[in-house]
CSV table of N, CA and C in Angstrom, one decimal:
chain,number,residue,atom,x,y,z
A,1,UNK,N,98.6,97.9,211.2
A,1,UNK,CA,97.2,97.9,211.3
A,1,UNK,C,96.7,96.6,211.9
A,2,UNK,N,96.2,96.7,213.2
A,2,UNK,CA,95.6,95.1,213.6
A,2,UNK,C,94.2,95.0,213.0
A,3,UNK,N,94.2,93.9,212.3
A,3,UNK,CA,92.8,93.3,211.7
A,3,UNK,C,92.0,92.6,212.6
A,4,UNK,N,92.3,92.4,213.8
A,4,UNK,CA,91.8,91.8,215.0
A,4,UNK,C,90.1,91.6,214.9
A,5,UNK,N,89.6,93.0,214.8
A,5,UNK,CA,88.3,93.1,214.8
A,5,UNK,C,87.7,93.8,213.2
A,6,UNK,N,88.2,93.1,212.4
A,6,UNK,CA,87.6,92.6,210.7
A,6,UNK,C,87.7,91.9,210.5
A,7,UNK,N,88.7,90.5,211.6
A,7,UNK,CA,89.0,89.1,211.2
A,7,UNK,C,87.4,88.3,210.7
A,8,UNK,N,87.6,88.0,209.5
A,8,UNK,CA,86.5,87.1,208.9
A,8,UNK,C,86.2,85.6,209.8
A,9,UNK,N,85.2,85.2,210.0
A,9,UNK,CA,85.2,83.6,210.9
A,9,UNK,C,85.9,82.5,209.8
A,10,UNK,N,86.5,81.8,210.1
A,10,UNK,CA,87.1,80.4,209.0
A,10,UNK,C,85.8,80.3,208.5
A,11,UNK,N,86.3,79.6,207.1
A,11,UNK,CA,84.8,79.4,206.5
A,11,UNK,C,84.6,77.0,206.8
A,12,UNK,N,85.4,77.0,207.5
A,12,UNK,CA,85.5,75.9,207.9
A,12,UNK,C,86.0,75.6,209.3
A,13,UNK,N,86.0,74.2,209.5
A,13,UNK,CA,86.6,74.1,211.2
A,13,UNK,C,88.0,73.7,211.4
A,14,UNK,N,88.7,74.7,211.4
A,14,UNK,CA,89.8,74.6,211.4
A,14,UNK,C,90.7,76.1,211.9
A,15,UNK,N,91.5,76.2,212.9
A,15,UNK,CA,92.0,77.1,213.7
A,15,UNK,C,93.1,78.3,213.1
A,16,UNK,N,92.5,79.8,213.2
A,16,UNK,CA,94.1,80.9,212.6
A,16,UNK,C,95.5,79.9,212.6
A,17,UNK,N,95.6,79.4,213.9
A,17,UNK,CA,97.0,79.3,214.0
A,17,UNK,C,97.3,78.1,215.0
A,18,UNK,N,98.3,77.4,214.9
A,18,UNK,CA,98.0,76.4,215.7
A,18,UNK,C,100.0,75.7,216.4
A,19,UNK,N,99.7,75.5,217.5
A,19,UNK,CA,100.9,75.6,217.9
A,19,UNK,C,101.5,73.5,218.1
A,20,UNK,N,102.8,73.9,217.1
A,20,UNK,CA,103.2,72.1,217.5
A,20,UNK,C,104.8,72.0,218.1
A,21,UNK,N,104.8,72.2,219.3
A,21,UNK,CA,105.9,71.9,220.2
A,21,UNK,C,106.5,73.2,219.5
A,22,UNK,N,107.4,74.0,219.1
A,22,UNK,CA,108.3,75.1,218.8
A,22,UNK,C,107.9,75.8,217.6
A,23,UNK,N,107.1,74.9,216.7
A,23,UNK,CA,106.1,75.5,215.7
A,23,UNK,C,105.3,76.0,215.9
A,24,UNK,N,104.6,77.0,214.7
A,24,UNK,CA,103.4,77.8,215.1
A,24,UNK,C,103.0,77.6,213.5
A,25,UNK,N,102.0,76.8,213.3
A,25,UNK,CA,101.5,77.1,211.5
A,25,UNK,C,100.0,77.8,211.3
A,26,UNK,N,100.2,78.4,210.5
A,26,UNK,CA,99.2,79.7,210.9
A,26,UNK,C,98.1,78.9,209.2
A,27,UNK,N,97.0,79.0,209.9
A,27,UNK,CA,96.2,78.6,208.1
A,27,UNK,C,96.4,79.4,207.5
A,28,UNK,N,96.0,79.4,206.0
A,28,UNK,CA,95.7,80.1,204.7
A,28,UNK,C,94.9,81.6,205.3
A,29,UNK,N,95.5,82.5,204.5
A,29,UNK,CA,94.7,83.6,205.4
A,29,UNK,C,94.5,84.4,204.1
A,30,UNK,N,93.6,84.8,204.3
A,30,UNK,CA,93.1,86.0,202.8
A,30,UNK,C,92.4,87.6,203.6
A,31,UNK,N,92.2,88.3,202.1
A,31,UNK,CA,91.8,89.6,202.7
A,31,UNK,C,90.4,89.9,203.0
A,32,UNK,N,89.6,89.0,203.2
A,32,UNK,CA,88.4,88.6,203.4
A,32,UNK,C,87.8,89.4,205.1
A,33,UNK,N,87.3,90.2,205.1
A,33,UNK,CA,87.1,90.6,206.1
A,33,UNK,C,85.5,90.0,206.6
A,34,UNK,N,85.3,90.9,208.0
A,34,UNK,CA,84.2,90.3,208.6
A,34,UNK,C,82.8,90.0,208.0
A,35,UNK,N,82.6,91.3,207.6
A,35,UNK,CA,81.7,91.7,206.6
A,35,UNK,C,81.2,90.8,205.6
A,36,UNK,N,82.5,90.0,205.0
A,36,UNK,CA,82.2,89.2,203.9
A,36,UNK,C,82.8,89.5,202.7
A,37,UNK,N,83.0,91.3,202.8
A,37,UNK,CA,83.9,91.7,202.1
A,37,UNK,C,85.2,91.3,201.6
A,38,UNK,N,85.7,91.9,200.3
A,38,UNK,CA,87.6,91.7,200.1
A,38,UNK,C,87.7,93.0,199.5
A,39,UNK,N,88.6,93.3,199.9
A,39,UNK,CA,89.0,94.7,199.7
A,39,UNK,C,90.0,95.2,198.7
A,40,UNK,N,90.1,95.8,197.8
A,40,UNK,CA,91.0,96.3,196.6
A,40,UNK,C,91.7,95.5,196.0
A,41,UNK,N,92.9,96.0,195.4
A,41,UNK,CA,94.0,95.2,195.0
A,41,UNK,C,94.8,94.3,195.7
A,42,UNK,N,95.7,93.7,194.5
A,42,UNK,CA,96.2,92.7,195.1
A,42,UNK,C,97.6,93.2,196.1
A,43,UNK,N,97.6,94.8,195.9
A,43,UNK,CA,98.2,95.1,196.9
A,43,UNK,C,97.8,95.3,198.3
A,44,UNK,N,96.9,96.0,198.1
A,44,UNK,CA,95.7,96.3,199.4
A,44,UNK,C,95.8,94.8,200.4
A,45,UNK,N,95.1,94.0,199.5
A,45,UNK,CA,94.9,92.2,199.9
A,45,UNK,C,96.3,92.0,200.2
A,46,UNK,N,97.3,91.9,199.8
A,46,UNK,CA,98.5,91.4,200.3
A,46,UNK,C,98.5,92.5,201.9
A,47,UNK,N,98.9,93.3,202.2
A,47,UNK,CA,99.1,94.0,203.2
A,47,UNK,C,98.0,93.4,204.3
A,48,UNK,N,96.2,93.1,204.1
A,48,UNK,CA,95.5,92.6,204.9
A,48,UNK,C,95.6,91.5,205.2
A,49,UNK,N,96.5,91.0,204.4
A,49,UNK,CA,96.8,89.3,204.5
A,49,UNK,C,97.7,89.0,205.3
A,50,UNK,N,99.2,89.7,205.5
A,50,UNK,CA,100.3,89.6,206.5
A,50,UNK,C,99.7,90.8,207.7
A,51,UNK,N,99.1,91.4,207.3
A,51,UNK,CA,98.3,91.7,208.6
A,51,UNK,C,97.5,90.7,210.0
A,52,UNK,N,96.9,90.0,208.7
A,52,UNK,CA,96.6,88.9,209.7
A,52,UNK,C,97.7,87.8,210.3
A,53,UNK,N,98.5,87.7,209.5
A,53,UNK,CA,99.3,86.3,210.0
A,53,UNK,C,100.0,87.0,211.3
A,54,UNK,N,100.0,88.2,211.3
A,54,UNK,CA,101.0,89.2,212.3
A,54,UNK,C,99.8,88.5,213.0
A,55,UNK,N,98.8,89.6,213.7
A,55,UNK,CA,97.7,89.3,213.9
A,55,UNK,C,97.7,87.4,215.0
A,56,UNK,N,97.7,86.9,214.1
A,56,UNK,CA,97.8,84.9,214.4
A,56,UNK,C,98.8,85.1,215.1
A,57,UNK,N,99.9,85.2,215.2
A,57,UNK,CA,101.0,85.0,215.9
A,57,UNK,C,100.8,85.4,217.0
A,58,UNK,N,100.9,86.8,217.1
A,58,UNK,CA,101.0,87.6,218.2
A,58,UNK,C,99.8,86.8,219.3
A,59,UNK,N,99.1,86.3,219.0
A,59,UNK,CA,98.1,85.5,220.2
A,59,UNK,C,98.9,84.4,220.8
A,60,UNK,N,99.8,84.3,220.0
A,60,UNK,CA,100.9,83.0,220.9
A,60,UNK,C,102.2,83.5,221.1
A,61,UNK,N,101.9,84.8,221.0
A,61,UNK,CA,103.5,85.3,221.7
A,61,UNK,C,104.4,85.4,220.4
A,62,UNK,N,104.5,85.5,219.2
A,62,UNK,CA,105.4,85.4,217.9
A,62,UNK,C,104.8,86.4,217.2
A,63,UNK,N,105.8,86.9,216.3
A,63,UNK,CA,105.5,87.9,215.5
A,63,UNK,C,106.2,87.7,213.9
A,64,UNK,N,106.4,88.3,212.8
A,64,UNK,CA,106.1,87.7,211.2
A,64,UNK,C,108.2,87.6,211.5
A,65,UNK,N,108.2,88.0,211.9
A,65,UNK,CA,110.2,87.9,212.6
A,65,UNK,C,110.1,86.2,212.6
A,66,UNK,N,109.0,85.6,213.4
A,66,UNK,CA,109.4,84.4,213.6
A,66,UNK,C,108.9,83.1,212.5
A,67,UNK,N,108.7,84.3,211.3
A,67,UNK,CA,108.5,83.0,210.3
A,67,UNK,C,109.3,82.2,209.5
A,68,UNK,N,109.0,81.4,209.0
A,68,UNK,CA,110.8,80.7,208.2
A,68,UNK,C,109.9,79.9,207.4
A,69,UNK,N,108.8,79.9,207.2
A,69,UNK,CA,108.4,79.4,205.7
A,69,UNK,C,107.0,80.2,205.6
A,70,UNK,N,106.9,80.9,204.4
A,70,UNK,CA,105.5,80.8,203.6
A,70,UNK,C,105.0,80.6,202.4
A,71,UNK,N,104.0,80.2,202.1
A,71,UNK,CA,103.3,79.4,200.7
A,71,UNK,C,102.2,81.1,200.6
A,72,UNK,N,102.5,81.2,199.1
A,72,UNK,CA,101.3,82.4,198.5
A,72,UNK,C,100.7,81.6,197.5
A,73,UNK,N,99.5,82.1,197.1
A,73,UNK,CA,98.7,81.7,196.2
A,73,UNK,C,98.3,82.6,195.4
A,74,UNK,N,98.5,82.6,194.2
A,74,UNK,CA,98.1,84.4,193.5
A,74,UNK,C,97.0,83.5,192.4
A,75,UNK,N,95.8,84.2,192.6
A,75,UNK,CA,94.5,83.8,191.4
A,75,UNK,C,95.7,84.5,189.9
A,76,UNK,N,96.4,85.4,189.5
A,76,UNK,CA,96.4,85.5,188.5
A,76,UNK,C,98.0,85.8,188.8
A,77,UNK,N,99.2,85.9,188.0
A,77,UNK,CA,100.3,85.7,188.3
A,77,UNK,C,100.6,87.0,187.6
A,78,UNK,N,100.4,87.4,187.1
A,78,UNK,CA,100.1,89.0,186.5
A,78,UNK,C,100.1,90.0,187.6
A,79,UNK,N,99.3,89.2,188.3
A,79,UNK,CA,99.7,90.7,189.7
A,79,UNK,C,100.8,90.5,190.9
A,80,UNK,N,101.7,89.2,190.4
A,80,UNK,CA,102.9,89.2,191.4
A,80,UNK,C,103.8,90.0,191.4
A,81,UNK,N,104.0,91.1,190.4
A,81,UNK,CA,104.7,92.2,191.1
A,81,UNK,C,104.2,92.9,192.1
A,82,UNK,N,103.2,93.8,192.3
A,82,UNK,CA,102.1,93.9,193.5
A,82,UNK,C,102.0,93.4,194.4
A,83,UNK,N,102.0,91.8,194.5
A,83,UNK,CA,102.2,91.2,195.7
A,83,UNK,C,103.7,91.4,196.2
A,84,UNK,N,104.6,91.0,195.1
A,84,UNK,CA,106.0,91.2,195.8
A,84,UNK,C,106.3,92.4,196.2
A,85,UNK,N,105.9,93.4,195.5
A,85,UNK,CA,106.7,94.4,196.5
A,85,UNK,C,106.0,94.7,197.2
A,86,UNK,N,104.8,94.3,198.1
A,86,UNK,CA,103.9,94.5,199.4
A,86,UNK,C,104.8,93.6,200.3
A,87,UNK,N,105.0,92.5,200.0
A,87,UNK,CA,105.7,91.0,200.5
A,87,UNK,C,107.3,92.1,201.0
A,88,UNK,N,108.0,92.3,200.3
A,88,UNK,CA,109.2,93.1,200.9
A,88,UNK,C,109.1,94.1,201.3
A,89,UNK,N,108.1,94.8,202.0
A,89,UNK,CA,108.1,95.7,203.2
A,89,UNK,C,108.0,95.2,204.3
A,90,UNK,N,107.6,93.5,204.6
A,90,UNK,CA,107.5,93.1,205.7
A,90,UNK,C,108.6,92.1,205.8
A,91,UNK,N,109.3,91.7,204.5
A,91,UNK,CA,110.0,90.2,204.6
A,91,UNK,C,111.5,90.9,204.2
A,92,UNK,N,112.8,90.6,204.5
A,92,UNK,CA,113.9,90.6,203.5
A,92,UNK,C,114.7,89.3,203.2
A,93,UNK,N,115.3,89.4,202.2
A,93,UNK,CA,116.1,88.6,202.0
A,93,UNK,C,116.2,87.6,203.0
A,94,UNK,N,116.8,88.1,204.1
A,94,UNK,CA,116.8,86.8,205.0
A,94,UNK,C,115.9,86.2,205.9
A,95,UNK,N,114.6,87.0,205.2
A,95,UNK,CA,112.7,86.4,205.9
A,95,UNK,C,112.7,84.6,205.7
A,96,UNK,N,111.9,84.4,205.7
A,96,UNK,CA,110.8,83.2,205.5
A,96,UNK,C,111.5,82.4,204.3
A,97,UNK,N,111.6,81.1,203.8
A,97,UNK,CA,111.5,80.6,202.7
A,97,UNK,C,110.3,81.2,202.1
A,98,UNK,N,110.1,81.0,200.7
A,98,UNK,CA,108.4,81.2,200.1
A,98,UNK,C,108.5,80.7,198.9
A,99,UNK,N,107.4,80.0,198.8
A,99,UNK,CA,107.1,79.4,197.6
A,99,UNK,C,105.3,80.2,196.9
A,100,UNK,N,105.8,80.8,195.7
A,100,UNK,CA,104.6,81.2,195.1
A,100,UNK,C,103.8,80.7,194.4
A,101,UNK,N,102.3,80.0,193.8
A,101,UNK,CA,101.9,79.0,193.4
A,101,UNK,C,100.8,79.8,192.7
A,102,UNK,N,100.6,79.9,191.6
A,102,UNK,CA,99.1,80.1,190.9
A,102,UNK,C,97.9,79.3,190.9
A,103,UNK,N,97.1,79.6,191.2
A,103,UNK,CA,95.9,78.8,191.7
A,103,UNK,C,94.6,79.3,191.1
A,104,UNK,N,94.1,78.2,190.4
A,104,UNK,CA,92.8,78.3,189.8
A,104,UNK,C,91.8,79.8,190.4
A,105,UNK,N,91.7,79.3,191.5
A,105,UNK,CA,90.7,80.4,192.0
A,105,UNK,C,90.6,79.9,193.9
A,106,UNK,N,90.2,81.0,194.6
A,106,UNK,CA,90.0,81.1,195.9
A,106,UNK,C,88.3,81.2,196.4
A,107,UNK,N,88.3,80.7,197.7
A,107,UNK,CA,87.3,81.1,197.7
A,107,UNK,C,85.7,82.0,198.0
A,108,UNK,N,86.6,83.1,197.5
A,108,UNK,CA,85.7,84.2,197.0
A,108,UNK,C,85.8,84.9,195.9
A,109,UNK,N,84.8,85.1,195.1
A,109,UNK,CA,85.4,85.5,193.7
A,109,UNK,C,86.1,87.0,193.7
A,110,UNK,N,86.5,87.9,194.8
A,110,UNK,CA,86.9,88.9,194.8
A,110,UNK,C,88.6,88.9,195.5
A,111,UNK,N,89.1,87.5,195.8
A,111,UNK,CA,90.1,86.8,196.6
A,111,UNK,C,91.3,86.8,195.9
A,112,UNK,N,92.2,87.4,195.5
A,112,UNK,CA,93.7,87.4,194.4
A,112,UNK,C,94.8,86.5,195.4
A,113,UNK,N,94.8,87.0,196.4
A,113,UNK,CA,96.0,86.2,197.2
A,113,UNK,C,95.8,85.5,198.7
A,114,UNK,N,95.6,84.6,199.1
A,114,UNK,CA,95.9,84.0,200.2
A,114,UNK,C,97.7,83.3,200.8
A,115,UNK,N,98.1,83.7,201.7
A,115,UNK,CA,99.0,82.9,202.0
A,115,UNK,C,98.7,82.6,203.4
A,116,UNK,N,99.8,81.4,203.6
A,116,UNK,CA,99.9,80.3,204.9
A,116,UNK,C,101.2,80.4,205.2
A,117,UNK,N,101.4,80.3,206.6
A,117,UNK,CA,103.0,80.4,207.1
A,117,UNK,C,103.1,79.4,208.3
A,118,UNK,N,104.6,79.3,208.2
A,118,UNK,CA,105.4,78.5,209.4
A,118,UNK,C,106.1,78.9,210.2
A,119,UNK,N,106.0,79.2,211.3
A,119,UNK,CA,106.8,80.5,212.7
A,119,UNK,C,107.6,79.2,213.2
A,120,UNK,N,108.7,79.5,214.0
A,120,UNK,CA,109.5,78.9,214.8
A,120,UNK,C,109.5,80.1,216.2
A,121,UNK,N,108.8,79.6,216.9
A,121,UNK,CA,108.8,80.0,218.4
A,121,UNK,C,109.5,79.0,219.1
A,122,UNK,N,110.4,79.0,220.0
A,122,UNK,CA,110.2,77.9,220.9
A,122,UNK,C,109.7,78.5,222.5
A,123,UNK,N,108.8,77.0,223.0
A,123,UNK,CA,108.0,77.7,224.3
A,123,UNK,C,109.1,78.0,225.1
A,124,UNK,N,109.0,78.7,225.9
A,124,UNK,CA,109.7,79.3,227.0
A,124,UNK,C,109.4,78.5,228.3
């Protein structure tokens, strides 16, 4: 599903994704749509979440194939089963590093998971 046009604006100045010589580091991305909305669970939210990072990439030519690190943030750690098995329909074993972190709160009070990733493109 492309989130292209529900993509929410940054709530700051600061760019989806950003390209550093062979790198591509995509910001913190949540299920936060245009609207203002967040949408269901933290499974729902995880799927709109690697939706987007897909989404980020693909504007620079890379797709979630080309990630090798991501950082998750779960508001409550209770629902990291949910997240993970959303997380392994797009990642395997030999996906991305990831490191999972519980975090006070996000910000929208309807926000369970945001993650951030690191792609390895190199320009052509």
């Amino acid at each position: 599903m492309s989130t292209t046009a529900t993509q929410a604006k940054p709530l700051g100045k600061y760019p989806y994704v950003k390209r550093a010589g062979d790198y591509l580091f995509v910001s913190g991305m949540s299920a936060r749509l245009a609207d203002g909305s967040v949408p269901g669970d933290v499974r729902e939210q995880t799927h709109v979440v690697i939706g987007k990072i897909r989404d980020a990439l693909q504007t620079l030519d890379a797709d979630l194939a080309d990630c090798v690190a991501i950082t998750s943030y779960l508001v409550n750690m209770r629902d990291f089963d949910g997240y993970n098995a959303v997380y392994g329909e797009y990642f395997s074993q030999q996906g991305p590093t990831r490191t999972t972190v519980a975090v006070h709160q996000l910000p929208h009070a309807d926000m369970l998971v945001e993650l951030t990733a690191t792609a390895y493109k190199p320009i052509e």
